[in-house]
Tab-separated table of C-alpha atoms in Angstrom:
chain	number	residue	atom	x	y	z
A	236	MET	CA	26.102	5.480	-7.875
A	237	LEU	CA	26.223	3.677	-4.522
A	238	GLN	CA	24.530	6.613	-2.813
A	239	GLN	CA	21.677	6.586	-5.342
A	240	THR	CA	21.318	2.824	-4.986
A	241	ILE	CA	20.919	3.129	-1.221
A	242	ASN	CA	18.346	5.885	-1.690
A	243	GLY	CA	16.509	3.765	-4.253
A	244	ILE	CA	16.391	0.707	-1.997
A	245	ALA	CA	15.045	2.772	0.909
A	246	LEU	CA	12.359	4.331	-1.308
A	247	GLY	CA	11.576	0.960	-2.877
A	248	ALA	CA	11.052	-0.623	0.534
A	249	THR	CA	8.355	1.950	1.299
A	250	TYR	CA	6.793	1.329	-2.100
A	251	ALA	CA	6.810	-2.384	-1.309
A	252	LEU	CA	4.553	-1.693	1.685
A	253	LEU	CA	2.064	-0.091	-0.693
A	254	GLY	CA	2.310	-3.044	-3.053
A	255	LEU	CA	1.809	-5.545	-0.232
A	256	GLY	CA	-1.374	-3.770	0.816
A	257	VAL	CA	-2.862	-3.806	-2.675
A	258	THR	CA	-1.766	-7.358	-3.462
A	259	LEU	CA	-3.348	-8.591	-0.225
A	260	ILE	CA	-6.711	-7.062	-1.198
A	261	TRP	CA	-6.434	-8.417	-4.726
A	262	GLY	CA	-5.304	-11.851	-3.623
A	263	VAL	CA	-8.241	-12.325	-1.230
A	264	LEU	CA	-11.059	-10.185	-2.640
A	265	ARG	CA	-10.104	-9.959	-6.322
A	266	VAL	CA	-10.894	-6.257	-6.198
A	267	LEU	CA	-8.748	-3.349	-7.341
A	268	ASN	CA	-9.724	-0.904	-4.607
A	269	PHE	CA	-9.228	2.659	-5.826
A	270	ALA	CA	-10.036	3.930	-2.334
A	271	PHE	CA	-6.620	2.568	-1.312
A	272	GLY	CA	-5.099	6.024	-1.816
A	273	GLN	CA	-7.419	7.414	0.842
A	274	PHE	CA	-6.444	4.682	3.291
A	275	ILE	CA	-2.940	6.107	2.912
A	276	THR	CA	-4.154	9.660	3.471
A	277	TRP	CA	-6.473	8.943	6.395
A	278	GLY	CA	-3.859	6.851	8.174
A	279	ALA	CA	-1.233	9.572	7.756
A	280	PHE	CA	-3.667	12.199	9.065
A	281	GLY	CA	-4.451	9.959	12.037
A	282	ALA	CA	-0.766	9.988	12.966
A	283	PHE	CA	-0.530	13.699	12.149
A	284	TYR	CA	-3.247	14.726	14.621
A	285	CYS	CA	-1.805	12.481	17.322
A	286	LEU	CA	1.631	14.041	16.910
A	287	GLN	CA	0.101	17.506	17.088
A	288	HIS	CA	-1.315	16.644	20.507
A	289	GLY	CA	1.992	15.398	21.889
A	290	THR	CA	1.418	11.664	21.461
A	291	PRO	CA	4.639	9.601	21.423
A	292	THR	CA	5.790	8.901	17.889
A	293	TRP	CA	5.455	5.116	18.095
A	294	LEU	CA	1.901	5.421	19.433
A	295	ALA	CA	0.966	7.999	16.783
A	296	VAL	CA	2.188	5.648	14.043
A	297	LEU	CA	0.204	2.800	15.592
A	298	VAL	CA	-2.938	4.947	15.773
A	299	GLY	CA	-2.461	5.956	12.136
A	300	MET	CA	-2.222	2.304	11.116
A	301	VAL	CA	-5.399	1.502	13.051
A	302	VAL	CA	-7.198	4.410	11.366
A	303	GLY	CA	-6.147	3.187	7.925
A	304	GLY	CA	-7.174	-0.366	8.772
A	305	VAL	CA	-10.557	0.609	10.210
A	306	ILE	CA	-11.417	2.828	7.220
A	307	ALA	CA	-10.515	-0.049	4.905
A	308	VAL	CA	-12.740	-2.456	6.864
A	309	VAL	CA	-15.648	0.014	6.857
A	310	VAL	CA	-15.396	0.471	3.086
A	311	ASP	CA	-15.196	-3.284	2.527
A	312	GLY	CA	-17.946	-4.129	5.018
A	313	THR	CA	-20.390	-1.677	3.475
A	314	VAL	CA	-19.822	-0.972	-0.214
A	315	ILE	CA	-17.758	-3.942	-1.385
A	316	ALA	CA	-19.500	-6.562	0.758
A	317	TYR	CA	-22.892	-5.398	-0.510
A	318	MET	CA	-21.743	-5.612	-4.126
A	319	ARG	CA	-20.156	-8.990	-3.447
A	320	ARG	CA	-23.502	-10.325	-2.177
A	321	LYS	CA	-25.181	-8.958	-5.303
A	322	HIS	CA	-22.524	-10.699	-7.452
A	323	SER	CA	-21.581	-7.404	-9.077
A	324	SER	CA	-18.912	-7.396	-11.734
A	325	GLU	CA	-15.307	-6.448	-10.996
A	326	PHE	CA	-15.754	-3.347	-13.136
A	327	ALA	CA	-18.745	-2.236	-11.051
A	328	MET	CA	-16.712	-2.688	-7.863
A	329	VAL	CA	-13.868	-0.616	-9.296
A	330	VAL	CA	-16.266	2.205	-10.182
A	331	ALA	CA	-17.796	2.023	-6.691
A	332	THR	CA	-14.381	2.284	-5.006
A	333	ILE	CA	-13.545	5.311	-7.157
A	334	GLY	CA	-16.710	6.967	-5.840
A	335	VAL	CA	-15.776	6.052	-2.262
A	336	SER	CA	-12.317	7.514	-2.834
A	337	TYR	CA	-13.783	10.860	-3.918
A	338	LEU	CA	-16.099	10.847	-0.906
A	339	LEU	CA	-13.267	10.194	1.577
A	340	ALA	CA	-11.064	12.793	-0.120
A	341	SER	CA	-13.812	15.416	0.061
A	342	VAL	CA	-14.165	14.832	3.812
A	343	VAL	CA	-10.444	15.447	4.413
A	344	GLN	CA	-10.469	18.374	1.995
A	345	SER	CA	-13.333	19.978	3.926
A	346	VAL	CA	-11.690	19.460	7.323
A	347	THR	CA	-8.306	20.817	6.202
A	348	HIS	CA	-9.792	23.558	3.960
A	349	SER	CA	-7.640	22.213	1.101
A	350	GLN	CA	-4.493	23.410	2.879
A	351	ILE	CA	-1.202	21.531	2.758
A	352	GLN	CA	-0.247	20.548	6.294
A	353	ALA	CA	3.302	20.580	7.662
A	354	PHE	CA	3.837	17.034	8.910
A	355	PRO	CA	5.806	17.107	12.202
A	356	SER	CA	8.761	15.119	10.895
A	357	HIS	CA	11.019	16.476	13.664
A	358	ASP	CA	9.610	13.695	15.845
A	359	PHE	CA	11.243	11.157	13.533
A	360	PRO	CA	14.969	10.337	13.231
A	361	ARG	CA	16.964	13.121	11.587
A	362	GLY	CA	20.476	13.373	10.237
A	363	ALA	CA	22.514	10.651	8.539
A	364	PHE	CA	25.094	7.970	9.128
A	365	HIS	CA	28.336	8.658	7.251
A	366	LEU	CA	30.118	5.639	5.772
A	367	GLY	CA	33.011	7.039	3.777
A	368	SER	CA	31.560	9.006	0.896
A	369	VAL	CA	28.110	7.503	1.375
A	370	ASP	CA	25.429	9.128	3.527
A	371	ILE	CA	22.593	6.985	4.866
A	372	PRO	CA	19.755	9.207	6.134
A	373	LYS	CA	18.417	7.916	9.434
A	374	LEU	CA	14.817	8.462	8.377
A	375	GLN	CA	15.247	6.412	5.192
A	376	LEU	CA	17.062	3.728	7.165
A	377	MET	CA	14.127	3.632	9.580
A	378	SER	CA	11.703	3.223	6.673
A	379	LEU	CA	13.820	0.419	5.249
A	380	VAL	CA	14.038	-1.433	8.577
A	381	ILE	CA	10.292	-1.069	9.177
A	382	ALA	CA	9.519	-2.317	5.678
A	383	LEU	CA	11.794	-5.353	6.048
A	384	ILE	CA	10.272	-6.249	9.421
A	385	VAL	CA	6.722	-5.908	8.090
A	386	MET	CA	7.520	-7.999	5.008
A	387	ALA	CA	9.048	-10.756	7.133
A	388	CYS	CA	6.107	-10.732	9.566
A	389	LEU	CA	3.551	-10.789	6.763
A	390	GLY	CA	5.293	-13.682	5.035
A	391	ALA	CA	5.555	-15.641	8.292
A	392	TRP	CA	1.895	-14.942	9.081
A	393	LEU	CA	0.704	-16.194	5.702
A	394	GLN	CA	2.919	-19.274	5.845
A	395	TYR	CA	2.845	-20.476	9.447
A	396	THR	CA	-0.260	-19.208	11.247
A	397	ARG	CA	-3.766	-20.639	11.145
A	398	SER	CA	-5.342	-17.360	10.060
A	399	GLY	CA	-2.643	-16.881	7.431
A	400	ARG	CA	-3.277	-20.321	5.955
A	401	ALA	CA	-7.002	-19.599	6.043
A	402	THR	CA	-6.336	-16.379	4.137
A	403	ARG	CA	-4.453	-18.281	1.443
A	404	THR	CA	-7.292	-20.808	1.240
A	405	VAL	CA	-9.905	-18.068	0.839
A	406	SER	CA	-7.791	-16.384	-1.833
A	407	TRP	CA	-7.780	-19.657	-3.775
A	408	SER	CA	-11.501	-20.374	-3.362
A	409	ALA	CA	-13.852	-18.745	-0.866
A	410	ARG	CA	-16.468	-21.470	-1.448
A	411	THR	CA	-13.992	-24.260	-0.732
A	412	ALA	CA	-12.803	-22.432	2.370
A	413	GLU	CA	-16.389	-22.189	3.633
A	414	LEU	CA	-16.822	-25.937	3.153
A	415	LEU	CA	-13.687	-26.479	5.239
A	416	GLY	CA	-15.130	-24.428	8.089
A	417	VAL	CA	-13.350	-21.147	7.397
A	418	ARG	CA	-15.476	-18.039	7.924
A	419	SER	CA	-14.597	-16.097	4.808
A	420	THR	CA	-16.187	-12.857	6.070
A	421	ARG	CA	-13.749	-12.754	8.991
A	422	ILE	CA	-10.838	-13.477	6.686
A	423	PHE	CA	-11.969	-10.704	4.338
A	424	ALA	CA	-12.112	-8.256	7.249
A	425	LEU	CA	-8.699	-9.330	8.580
A	426	ALA	CA	-6.988	-9.088	5.183
A	427	VAL	CA	-8.566	-5.712	4.463
A	428	PHE	CA	-7.560	-4.347	7.889
A	429	ILE	CA	-3.937	-5.425	7.380
A	430	SER	CA	-3.985	-3.924	3.892
A	431	GLY	CA	-5.273	-0.578	5.180
A	432	ALA	CA	-2.766	-0.589	8.036
A	433	LEU	CA	0.123	-1.205	5.620
A	434	ALA	CA	-1.130	1.608	3.399
A	435	ALA	CA	-1.227	3.960	6.385
A	436	LEU	CA	2.265	2.928	7.502
A	437	ALA	CA	3.689	3.646	4.063
A	438	GLY	CA	1.852	6.974	3.966
A	439	ILE	CA	3.263	7.969	7.363
A	440	CYS	CA	6.821	7.088	6.301
A	441	ILE	CA	6.516	9.119	3.103
A	442	ALA	CA	4.863	12.058	4.913
A	443	ALA	CA	7.726	12.057	7.419
A	444	GLU	CA	10.265	12.157	4.572
A	445	THR	CA	8.516	14.935	2.627
A	446	ALA	CA	7.351	16.795	5.805
A	447	THR	CA	4.047	17.614	4.051
A	448	LEU	CA	0.554	16.144	3.987
A	449	SER	CA	-2.671	16.996	2.164
A	450	TYR	CA	-6.029	15.483	1.257
A	451	SER	CA	-4.557	14.330	-2.072
A	452	SER	CA	-1.287	12.884	-0.739
A	453	GLY	CA	-2.430	9.322	-1.406
A	454	ASP	CA	-3.414	9.877	-5.057
A	455	PRO	CA	0.055	9.624	-6.655
A	456	LEU	CA	0.917	6.784	-4.267
A	457	LEU	CA	-2.083	4.825	-5.572
A	458	THR	CA	-0.468	4.800	-9.008
A	459	VAL	CA	2.795	3.692	-7.408
A	460	ALA	CA	1.036	0.834	-5.609
A	461	PHE	CA	-0.586	-0.405	-8.823
A	462	ALA	CA	2.713	-0.112	-10.690
A	463	VAL	CA	4.416	-2.200	-7.994
A	464	ILE	CA	1.959	-5.092	-8.243
A	465	VAL	CA	1.918	-4.965	-12.044
A	466	ILE	CA	5.712	-5.235	-12.090
A	467	GLY	CA	5.880	-7.968	-9.457
A	468	GLY	CA	2.746	-9.855	-10.377
A	469	MET	CA	-0.813	-9.626	-9.104
A	470	GLY	CA	-1.318	-11.455	-5.821
A	471	SER	CA	2.361	-12.241	-5.245
A	472	VAL	CA	3.899	-11.164	-1.922
A	473	ALA	CA	7.437	-11.682	-3.220
A	474	GLY	CA	6.468	-9.832	-6.383
A	475	ALA	CA	5.263	-6.828	-4.373
A	476	VAL	CA	8.631	-6.630	-2.618
A	477	ILE	CA	10.672	-6.958	-5.804
A	478	GLY	CA	8.352	-4.639	-7.702
A	479	GLY	CA	8.685	-1.972	-5.015
A	480	LEU	CA	12.470	-2.162	-5.049
A	481	ILE	CA	12.613	-2.027	-8.858
A	482	LEU	CA	10.329	0.992	-9.020
A	483	GLY	CA	12.148	2.792	-6.209
A	484	LEU	CA	15.531	2.292	-7.870
A	485	ALA	CA	14.137	3.312	-11.269
A	486	GLN	CA	12.719	6.564	-9.905
A	487	VAL	CA	15.889	7.499	-8.026
A	488	TYR	CA	18.138	6.706	-11.012
A	489	THR	CA	15.856	8.698	-13.321
A	490	THR	CA	15.924	11.697	-10.992
A	491	ALA	CA	19.716	11.542	-10.569
A	492	TYR	CA	20.859	10.742	-14.102
A	493	VAL	CA	18.040	11.764	-16.456
A	494	SER	CA	15.649	14.427	-15.190
A	495	ASN	CA	13.453	15.039	-12.190
A	496	THR	CA	10.677	15.860	-14.643
A	497	PHE	CA	10.416	12.240	-15.784
A	498	SER	CA	10.676	10.585	-12.372
A	499	GLU	CA	6.927	10.726	-11.734
A	500	ALA	CA	6.256	9.131	-15.133
A	501	VAL	CA	8.349	6.063	-14.327
A	502	GLY	CA	5.386	4.279	-12.729
A	503	TYR	CA	3.184	4.773	-15.787
A	504	ILE	CA	5.972	3.699	-18.139
A	505	ALA	CA	6.586	0.584	-16.034
A	506	ILE	CA	2.894	-0.344	-16.182
A	507	LEU	CA	2.826	0.039	-19.971
A	508	LEU	CA	6.014	-1.959	-20.519
A	509	ILE	CA	5.126	-4.828	-18.195
A	510	LEU	CA	1.561	-5.154	-19.482
A	511	THR	CA	2.934	-5.246	-23.019
A	512	LEU	CA	5.911	-7.562	-22.522
A	513	ARG	CA	4.895	-9.707	-19.545
A	514	PRO	CA	1.256	-9.173	-18.486
A	515	THR	CA	1.556	-11.475	-15.442
A	516	GLY	CA	4.523	-9.580	-14.005
A	517	PHE	CA	7.775	-11.155	-12.841
A	518	PHE	CA	6.231	-13.425	-10.209
A	519	GLY	CA	2.608	-13.641	-11.326
A	520	THR	CA	1.082	-16.766	-12.772
A	521	PRO	CA	-1.432	-16.844	-15.624
A	522	GLU	CA	-4.963	-17.804	-14.667
A	523	GLU	CA	-7.024	-20.112	-16.820
A	524	GLN	CA	-10.778	-19.760	-17.047
A	525	ARG	CA	-13.119	-22.195	-18.703
A	526	VAL	CA	-16.117	-20.617	-20.416
């Protein structure tokens, strides 16, 4: 039981990174970006190609994060920004991001000839720490430490820095932020870049654990990311963390004590249950609109 709990926490921490990326986009732009899965894939491939050419692991991870962030900014600065200026509906933006996702996936599929790539995970920590009867894999421990550091840095940035406070102001009201002298376009770009970088980081961690990578690697993780923010609450940083841990533990427990067949369905079941019983999630707050 303790071993499975440790595994679940490590997996949940990586899921939390995905949730933080999506909740940051939603909190600032109010857009559910279905191209998020490709930010994961492109960032992981950025690190993959760097590692293939002998780049140090830390630099390859950094390059992968930059790739994910830049792709996210390009998508936002072209497709989403254009639709935002045209005052398109949220549904139209969702459909547009689905189209962008297929386009980005087809590019990777063409380059890799639809082949599954062997991710060079030997460049990452291997083996495990043995504490009595409990084994703590070094790679999972690394993912957990990275996730905790990123969560702490993101929370501190939003709370104590000028750009972080500006981001929170824009998320509340872009028009009010503009009146206060905040350039919302810069804040949009910054938030989207961080979101894409977090997606790439999570994708790299998961690719290192599975030792595989393909053009569709980000697709199942997109569902995981949405499940995390539904569980925790849309737009809540704390909710993304808690939601990731809950989902990670639920998947590991299901695999260990029920069946591996149902582990992939846990995310869908969680979405259905939360939307039925508590639509705002554990940390979300209901929004009132006057019509």
